mmCIF file of C-alpha atoms in Angstrom:
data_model
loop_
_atom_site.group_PDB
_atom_site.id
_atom_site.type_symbol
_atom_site.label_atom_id
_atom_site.label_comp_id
_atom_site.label_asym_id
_atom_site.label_seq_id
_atom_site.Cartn_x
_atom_site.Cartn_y
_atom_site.Cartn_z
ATOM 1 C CA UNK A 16 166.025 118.463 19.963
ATOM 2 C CA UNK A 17 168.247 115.876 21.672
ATOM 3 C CA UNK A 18 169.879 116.862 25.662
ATOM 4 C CA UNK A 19 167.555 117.030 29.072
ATOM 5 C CA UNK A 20 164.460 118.998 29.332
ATOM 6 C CA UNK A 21 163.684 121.043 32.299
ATOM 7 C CA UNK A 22 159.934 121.166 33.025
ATOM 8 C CA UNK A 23 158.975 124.469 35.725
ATOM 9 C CA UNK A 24 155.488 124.662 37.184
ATOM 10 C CA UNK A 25 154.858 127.161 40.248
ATOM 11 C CA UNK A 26 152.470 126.893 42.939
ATOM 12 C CA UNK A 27 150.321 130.169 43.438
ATOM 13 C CA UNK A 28 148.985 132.988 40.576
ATOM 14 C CA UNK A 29 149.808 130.608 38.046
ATOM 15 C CA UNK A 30 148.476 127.362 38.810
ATOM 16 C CA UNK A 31 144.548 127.697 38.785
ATOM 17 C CA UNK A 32 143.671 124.675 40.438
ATOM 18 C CA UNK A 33 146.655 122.997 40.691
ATOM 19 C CA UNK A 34 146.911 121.796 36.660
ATOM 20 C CA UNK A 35 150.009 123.102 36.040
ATOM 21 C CA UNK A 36 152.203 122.181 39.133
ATOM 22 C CA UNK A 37 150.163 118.489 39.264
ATOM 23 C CA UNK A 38 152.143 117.684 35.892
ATOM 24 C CA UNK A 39 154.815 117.563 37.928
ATOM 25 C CA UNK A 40 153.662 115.541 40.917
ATOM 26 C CA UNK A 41 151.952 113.073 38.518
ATOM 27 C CA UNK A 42 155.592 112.578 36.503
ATOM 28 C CA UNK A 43 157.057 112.111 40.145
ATOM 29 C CA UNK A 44 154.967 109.459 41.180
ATOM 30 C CA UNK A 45 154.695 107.783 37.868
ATOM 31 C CA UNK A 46 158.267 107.684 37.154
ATOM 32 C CA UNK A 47 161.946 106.646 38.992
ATOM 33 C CA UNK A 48 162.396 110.104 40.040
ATOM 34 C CA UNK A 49 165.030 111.277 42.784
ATOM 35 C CA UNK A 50 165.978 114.967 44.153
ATOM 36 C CA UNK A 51 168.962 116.780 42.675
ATOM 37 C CA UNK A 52 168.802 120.232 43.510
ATOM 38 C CA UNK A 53 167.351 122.691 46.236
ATOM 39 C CA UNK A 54 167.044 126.592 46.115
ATOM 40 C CA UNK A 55 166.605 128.105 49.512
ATOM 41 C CA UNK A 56 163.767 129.830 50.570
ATOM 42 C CA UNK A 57 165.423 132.162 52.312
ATOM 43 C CA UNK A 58 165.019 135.976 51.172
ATOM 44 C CA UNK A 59 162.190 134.410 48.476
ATOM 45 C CA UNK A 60 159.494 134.561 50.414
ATOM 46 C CA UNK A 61 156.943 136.027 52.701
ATOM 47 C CA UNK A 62 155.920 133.396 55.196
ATOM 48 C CA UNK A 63 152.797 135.267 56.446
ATOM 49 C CA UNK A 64 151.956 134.337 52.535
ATOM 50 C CA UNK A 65 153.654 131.217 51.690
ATOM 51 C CA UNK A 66 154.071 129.384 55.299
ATOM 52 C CA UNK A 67 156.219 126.451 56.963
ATOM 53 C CA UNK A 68 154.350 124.088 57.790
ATOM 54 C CA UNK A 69 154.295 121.562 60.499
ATOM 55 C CA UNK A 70 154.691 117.790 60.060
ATOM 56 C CA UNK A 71 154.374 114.700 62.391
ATOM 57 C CA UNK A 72 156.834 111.894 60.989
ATOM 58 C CA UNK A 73 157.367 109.258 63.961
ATOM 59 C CA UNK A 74 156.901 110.612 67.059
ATOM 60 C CA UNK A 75 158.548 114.030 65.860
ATOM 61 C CA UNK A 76 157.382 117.139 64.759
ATOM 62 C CA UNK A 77 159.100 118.819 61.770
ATOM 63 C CA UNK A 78 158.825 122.483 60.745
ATOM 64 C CA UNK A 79 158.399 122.294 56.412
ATOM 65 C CA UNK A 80 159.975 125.384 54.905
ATOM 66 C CA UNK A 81 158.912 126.431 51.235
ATOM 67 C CA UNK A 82 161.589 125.332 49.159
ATOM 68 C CA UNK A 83 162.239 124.936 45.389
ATOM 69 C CA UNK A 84 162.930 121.327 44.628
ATOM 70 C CA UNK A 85 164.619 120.243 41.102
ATOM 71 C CA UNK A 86 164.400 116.882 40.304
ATOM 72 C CA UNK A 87 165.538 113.936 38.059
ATOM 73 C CA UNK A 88 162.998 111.965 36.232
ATOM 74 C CA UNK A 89 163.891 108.614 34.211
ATOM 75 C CA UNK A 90 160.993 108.123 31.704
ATOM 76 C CA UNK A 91 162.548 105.684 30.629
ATOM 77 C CA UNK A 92 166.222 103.245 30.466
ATOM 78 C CA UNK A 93 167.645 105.678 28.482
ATOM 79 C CA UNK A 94 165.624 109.239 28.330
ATOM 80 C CA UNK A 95 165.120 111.403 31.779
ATOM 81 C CA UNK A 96 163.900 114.858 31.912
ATOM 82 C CA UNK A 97 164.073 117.089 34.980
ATOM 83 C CA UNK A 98 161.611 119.176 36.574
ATOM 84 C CA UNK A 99 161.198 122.149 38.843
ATOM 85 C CA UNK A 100 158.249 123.118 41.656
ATOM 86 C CA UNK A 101 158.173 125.167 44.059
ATOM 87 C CA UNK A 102 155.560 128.045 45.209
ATOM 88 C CA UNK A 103 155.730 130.891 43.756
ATOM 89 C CA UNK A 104 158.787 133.009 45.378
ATOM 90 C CA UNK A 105 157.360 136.885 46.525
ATOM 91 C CA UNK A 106 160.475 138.654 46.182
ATOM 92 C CA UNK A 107 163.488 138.544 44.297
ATOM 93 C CA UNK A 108 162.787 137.388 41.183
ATOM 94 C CA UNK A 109 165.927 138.247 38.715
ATOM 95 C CA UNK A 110 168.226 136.822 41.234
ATOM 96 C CA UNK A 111 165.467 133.598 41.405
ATOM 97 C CA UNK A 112 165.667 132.996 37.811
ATOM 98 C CA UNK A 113 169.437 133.428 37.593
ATOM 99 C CA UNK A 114 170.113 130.529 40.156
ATOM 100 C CA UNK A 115 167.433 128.500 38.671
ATOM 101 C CA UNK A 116 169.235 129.057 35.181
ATOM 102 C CA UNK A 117 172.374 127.972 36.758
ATOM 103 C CA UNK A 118 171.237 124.731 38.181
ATOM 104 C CA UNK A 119 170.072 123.788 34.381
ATOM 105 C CA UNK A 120 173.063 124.771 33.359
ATOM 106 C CA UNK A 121 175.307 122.249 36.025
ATOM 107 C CA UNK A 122 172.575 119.871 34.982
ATOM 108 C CA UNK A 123 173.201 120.101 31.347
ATOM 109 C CA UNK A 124 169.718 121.112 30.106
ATOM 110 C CA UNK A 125 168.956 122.890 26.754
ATOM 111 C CA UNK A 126 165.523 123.248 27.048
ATOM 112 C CA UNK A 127 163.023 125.314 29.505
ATOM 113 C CA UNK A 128 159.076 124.415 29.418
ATOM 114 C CA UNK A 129 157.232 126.655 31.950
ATOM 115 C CA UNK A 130 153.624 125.520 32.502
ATOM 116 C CA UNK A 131 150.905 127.420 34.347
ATOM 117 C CA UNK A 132 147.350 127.563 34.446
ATOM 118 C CA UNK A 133 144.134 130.508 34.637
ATOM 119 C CA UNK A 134 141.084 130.881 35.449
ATOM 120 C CA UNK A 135 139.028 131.839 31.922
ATOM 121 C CA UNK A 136 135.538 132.237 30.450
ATOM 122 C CA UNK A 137 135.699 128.655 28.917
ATOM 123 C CA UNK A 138 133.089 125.462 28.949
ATOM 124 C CA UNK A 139 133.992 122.420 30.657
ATOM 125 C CA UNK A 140 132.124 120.398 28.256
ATOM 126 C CA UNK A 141 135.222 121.114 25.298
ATOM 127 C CA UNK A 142 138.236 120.749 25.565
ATOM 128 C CA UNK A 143 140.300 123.397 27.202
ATOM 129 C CA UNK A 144 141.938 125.920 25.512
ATOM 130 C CA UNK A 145 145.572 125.226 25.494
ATOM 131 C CA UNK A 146 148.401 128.051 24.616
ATOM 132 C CA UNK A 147 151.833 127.122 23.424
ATOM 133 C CA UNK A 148 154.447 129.965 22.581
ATOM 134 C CA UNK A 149 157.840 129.178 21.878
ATOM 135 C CA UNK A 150 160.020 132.379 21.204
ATOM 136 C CA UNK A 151 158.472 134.871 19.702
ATOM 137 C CA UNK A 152 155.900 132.412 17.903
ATOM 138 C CA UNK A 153 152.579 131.814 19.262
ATOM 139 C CA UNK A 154 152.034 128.188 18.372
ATOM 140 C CA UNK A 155 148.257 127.668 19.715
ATOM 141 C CA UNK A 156 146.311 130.337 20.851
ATOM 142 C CA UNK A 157 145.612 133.513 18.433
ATOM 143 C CA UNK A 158 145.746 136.585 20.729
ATOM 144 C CA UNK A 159 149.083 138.209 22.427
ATOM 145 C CA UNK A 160 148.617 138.594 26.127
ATOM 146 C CA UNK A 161 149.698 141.866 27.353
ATOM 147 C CA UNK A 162 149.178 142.282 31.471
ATOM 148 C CA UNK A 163 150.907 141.387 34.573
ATOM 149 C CA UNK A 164 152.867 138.115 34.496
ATOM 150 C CA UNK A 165 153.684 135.132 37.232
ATOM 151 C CA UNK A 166 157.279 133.668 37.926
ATOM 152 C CA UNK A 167 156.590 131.268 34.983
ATOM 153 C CA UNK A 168 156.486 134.051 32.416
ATOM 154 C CA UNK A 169 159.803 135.485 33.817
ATOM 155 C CA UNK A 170 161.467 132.632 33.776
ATOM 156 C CA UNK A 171 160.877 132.138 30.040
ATOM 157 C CA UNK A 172 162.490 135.477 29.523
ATOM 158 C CA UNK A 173 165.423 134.815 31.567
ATOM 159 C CA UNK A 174 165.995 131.550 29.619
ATOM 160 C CA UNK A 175 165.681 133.477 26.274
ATOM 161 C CA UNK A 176 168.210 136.078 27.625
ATOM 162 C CA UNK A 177 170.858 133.547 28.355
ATOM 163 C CA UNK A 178 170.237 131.566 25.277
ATOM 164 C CA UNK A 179 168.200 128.527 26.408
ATOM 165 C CA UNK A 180 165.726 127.164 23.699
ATOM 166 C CA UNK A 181 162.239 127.561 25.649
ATOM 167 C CA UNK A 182 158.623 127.258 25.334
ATOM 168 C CA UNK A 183 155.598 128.338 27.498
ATOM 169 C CA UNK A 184 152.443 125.955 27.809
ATOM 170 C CA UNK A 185 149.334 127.820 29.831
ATOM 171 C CA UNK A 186 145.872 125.898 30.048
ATOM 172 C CA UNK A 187 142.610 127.253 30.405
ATOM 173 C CA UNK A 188 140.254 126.444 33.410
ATOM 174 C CA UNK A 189 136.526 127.645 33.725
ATOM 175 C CA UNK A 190 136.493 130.316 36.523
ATOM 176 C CA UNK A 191 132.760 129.167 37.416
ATOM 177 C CA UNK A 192 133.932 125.817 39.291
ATOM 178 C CA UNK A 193 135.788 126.955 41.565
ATOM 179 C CA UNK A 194 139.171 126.182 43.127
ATOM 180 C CA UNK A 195 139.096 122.509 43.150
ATOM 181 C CA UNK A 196 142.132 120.083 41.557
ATOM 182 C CA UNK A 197 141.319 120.138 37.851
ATOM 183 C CA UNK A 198 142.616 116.893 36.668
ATOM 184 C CA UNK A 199 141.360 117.711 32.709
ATOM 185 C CA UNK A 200 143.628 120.801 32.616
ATOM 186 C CA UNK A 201 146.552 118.578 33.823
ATOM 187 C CA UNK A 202 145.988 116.075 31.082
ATOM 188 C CA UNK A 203 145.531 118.629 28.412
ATOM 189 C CA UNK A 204 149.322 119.860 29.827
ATOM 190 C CA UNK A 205 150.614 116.665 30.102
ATOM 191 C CA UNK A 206 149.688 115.793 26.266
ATOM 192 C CA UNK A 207 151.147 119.151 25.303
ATOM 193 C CA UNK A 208 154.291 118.417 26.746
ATOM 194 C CA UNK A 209 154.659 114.851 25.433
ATOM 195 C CA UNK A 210 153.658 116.472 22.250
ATOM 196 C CA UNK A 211 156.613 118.720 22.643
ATOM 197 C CA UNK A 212 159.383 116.569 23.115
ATOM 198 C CA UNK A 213 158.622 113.480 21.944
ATOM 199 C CA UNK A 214 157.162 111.081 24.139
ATOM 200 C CA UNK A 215 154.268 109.763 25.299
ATOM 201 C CA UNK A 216 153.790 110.073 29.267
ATOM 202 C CA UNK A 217 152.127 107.057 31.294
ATOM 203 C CA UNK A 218 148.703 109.241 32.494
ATOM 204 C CA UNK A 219 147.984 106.870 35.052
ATOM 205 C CA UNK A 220 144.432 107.574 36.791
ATOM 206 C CA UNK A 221 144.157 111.055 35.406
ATOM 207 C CA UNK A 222 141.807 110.297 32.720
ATOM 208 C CA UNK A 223 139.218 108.946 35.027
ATOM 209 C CA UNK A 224 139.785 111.935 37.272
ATOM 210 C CA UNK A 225 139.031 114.280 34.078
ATOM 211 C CA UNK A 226 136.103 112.327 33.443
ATOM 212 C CA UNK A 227 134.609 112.565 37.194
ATOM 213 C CA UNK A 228 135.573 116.587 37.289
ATOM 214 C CA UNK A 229 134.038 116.906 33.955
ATOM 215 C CA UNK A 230 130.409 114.692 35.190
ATOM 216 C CA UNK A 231 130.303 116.824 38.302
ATOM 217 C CA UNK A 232 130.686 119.938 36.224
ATOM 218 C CA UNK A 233 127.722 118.773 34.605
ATOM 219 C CA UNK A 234 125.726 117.820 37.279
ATOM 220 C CA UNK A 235 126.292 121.448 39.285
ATOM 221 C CA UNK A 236 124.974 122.960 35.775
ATOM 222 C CA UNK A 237 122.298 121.052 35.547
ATOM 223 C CA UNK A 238 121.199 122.175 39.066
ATOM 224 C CA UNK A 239 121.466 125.902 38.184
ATOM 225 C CA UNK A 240 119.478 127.316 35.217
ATOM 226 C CA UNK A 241 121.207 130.437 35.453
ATOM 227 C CA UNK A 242 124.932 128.666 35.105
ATOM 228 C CA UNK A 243 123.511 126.228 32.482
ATOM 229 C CA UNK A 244 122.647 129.094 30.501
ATOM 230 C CA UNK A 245 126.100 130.907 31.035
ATOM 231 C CA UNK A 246 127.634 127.327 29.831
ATOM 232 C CA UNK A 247 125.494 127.380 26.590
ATOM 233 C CA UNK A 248 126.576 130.885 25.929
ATOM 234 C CA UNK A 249 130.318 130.014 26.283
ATOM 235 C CA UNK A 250 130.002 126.686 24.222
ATOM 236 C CA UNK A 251 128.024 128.569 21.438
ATOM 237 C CA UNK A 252 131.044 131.098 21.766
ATOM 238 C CA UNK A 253 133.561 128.216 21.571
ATOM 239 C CA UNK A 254 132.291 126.336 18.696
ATOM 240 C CA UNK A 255 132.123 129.507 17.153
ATOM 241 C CA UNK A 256 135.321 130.730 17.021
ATOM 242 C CA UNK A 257 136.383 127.204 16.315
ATOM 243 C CA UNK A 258 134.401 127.579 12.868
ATOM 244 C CA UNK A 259 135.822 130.868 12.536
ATOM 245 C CA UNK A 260 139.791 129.431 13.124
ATOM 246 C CA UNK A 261 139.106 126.292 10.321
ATOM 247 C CA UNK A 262 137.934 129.088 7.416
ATOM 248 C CA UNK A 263 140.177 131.389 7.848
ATOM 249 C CA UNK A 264 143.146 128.727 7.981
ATOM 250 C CA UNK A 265 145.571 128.663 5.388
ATOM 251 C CA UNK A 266 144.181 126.099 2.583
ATOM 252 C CA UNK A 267 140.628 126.275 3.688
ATOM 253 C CA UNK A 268 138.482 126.165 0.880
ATOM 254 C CA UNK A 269 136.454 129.282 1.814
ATOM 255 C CA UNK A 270 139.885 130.931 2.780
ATOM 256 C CA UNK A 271 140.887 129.948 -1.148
ATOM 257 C CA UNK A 272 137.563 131.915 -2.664
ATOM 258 C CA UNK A 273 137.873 134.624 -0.048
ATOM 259 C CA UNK A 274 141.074 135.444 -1.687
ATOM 260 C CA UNK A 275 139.993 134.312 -5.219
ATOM 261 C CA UNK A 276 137.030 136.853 -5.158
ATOM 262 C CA UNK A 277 139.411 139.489 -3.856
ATOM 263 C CA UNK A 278 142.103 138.847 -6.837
ATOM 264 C CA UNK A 279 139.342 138.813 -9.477
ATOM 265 C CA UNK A 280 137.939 142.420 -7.808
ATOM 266 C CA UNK A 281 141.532 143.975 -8.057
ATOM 267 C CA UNK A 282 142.109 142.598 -11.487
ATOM 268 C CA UNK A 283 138.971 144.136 -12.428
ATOM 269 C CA UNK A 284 139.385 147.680 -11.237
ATOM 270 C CA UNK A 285 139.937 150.701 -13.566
ATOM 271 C CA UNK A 286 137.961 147.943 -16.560
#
């Protein structure tokens, strides 16, 4: 798909450790990027929840209001994407996503990615489960999620509703390390989204910041028996399904006799 991209990634519910809105500030700092368009927080938000905060610049202090912030990001001399962050807005969400959607449509875009990240029961010593949906398909990732939703998940919708092609990406972070920046889960995001449209993103330093998360992981297990244990359990779990996933997918040799045995049994019926 040719036309601008608009990447979305919300502070808050969805954004377990900071993975998903990190994307964002990595592209920023990686790439020519410049501000294009504000939403005002006004009426958005709760600031005993999401608060100003204060700022010393030069002598002056300077209240910082929670703002969305759109901007313009040249990957390259020819290519730029744009991207949205902002914290997660605690009221007034229809009429959020409807001047979002407008400001992609003054800025020409034709494609939505939201990206978010959870908390799960997943080992840090795999890689992290990563779901895609786009539509109504479920690209990676084999169950339906039905529960409450963030901002990112409505904002898909909204972009389906008024015709934008869109696409969800959600990465999974192991509850049992805490709230700390998970650099791993922003790499596995970033991939996915070069993946998706076609281009592969300048990662910087983040790969030796997934490798230090990922050796402290493994140093705070090896310090607990009880969480080393849990971790074996998940990883036996993990490899498990993974197993599972290869036979049963299409063209898999024991898929192919699974439903060889099962034609030769109905054939045979009634004999």
């Amino acid at each position: 798909m040719t036309g601008p991209v608009l990447i979305a990634a919300f502070e808050g519910w969805n954004d377990a450790c900071q993975a998903a809105t990190n994307v964002i500030r990595h592209l920023v700092g990686r790439y020519e990027s410049r501000e294009v368009r504000h939403i005002n927080c006004d009426g958005y938000y709760d600031y005993q929840v999401s608060r100003p905060m204060m700022c010393h610049a030069a002598g002056y202090a300077n209240l910082i209001w929670p703002q969305t912030t759109f901007y313009d990001i040249a990957l390259d001399d020819v290519r730029h994407i744009y991207a949205q962050i902002a914290p997660e807005p605690n009221y007034r969400w229809r009429q959020y996503c409807s001047e979002s959607l407008a400001i992609a449509e003054e800025l020409d875009v034709n494609q939505i990615i939201t990206l978010g990240s959870m908390f799960s029961d997943c080992p840090h010593t795999r890689p992290l489960p990563l779901s895609v949906s786009d539509g109504a398909c479920q690209c990676e990732g084999d169950r339906e999620y039905n529960g409450p939703v963030g901002i990112p998940t409505v904002l898909d919708a909204s972009a389906a509703d008024q015709g934008f092609a869109h696409a969800s990406m959600w990465v999974s972070i192991p509850q049992y390390l805490g709230s700390d920046e998970c650099a791993a889960g922003t790499m596995r995001l970033l991939r996915a989204l070069g993946e998706r449209i076609g281009f592969s993103f300048d990662t910087g330093d983040l790969q030796a910041k997934a490798d230090h998360w990922k050796a402290q992981a493994s140093v705070l297990v090896r310090c607990n028996d009880q969480l080393g244990d849990y971790v074996s359990h998940l990883e036996r779990e993990y490899d498990l399904k993974c197993k599972a996933d290869d036979e049963a997918s299409p063209g898999a040799p024991q898929a192919e006799q699974l439903v060889k045995e099962a034609e030769d049994f109905l054939r045979h019926i009634g004999d």
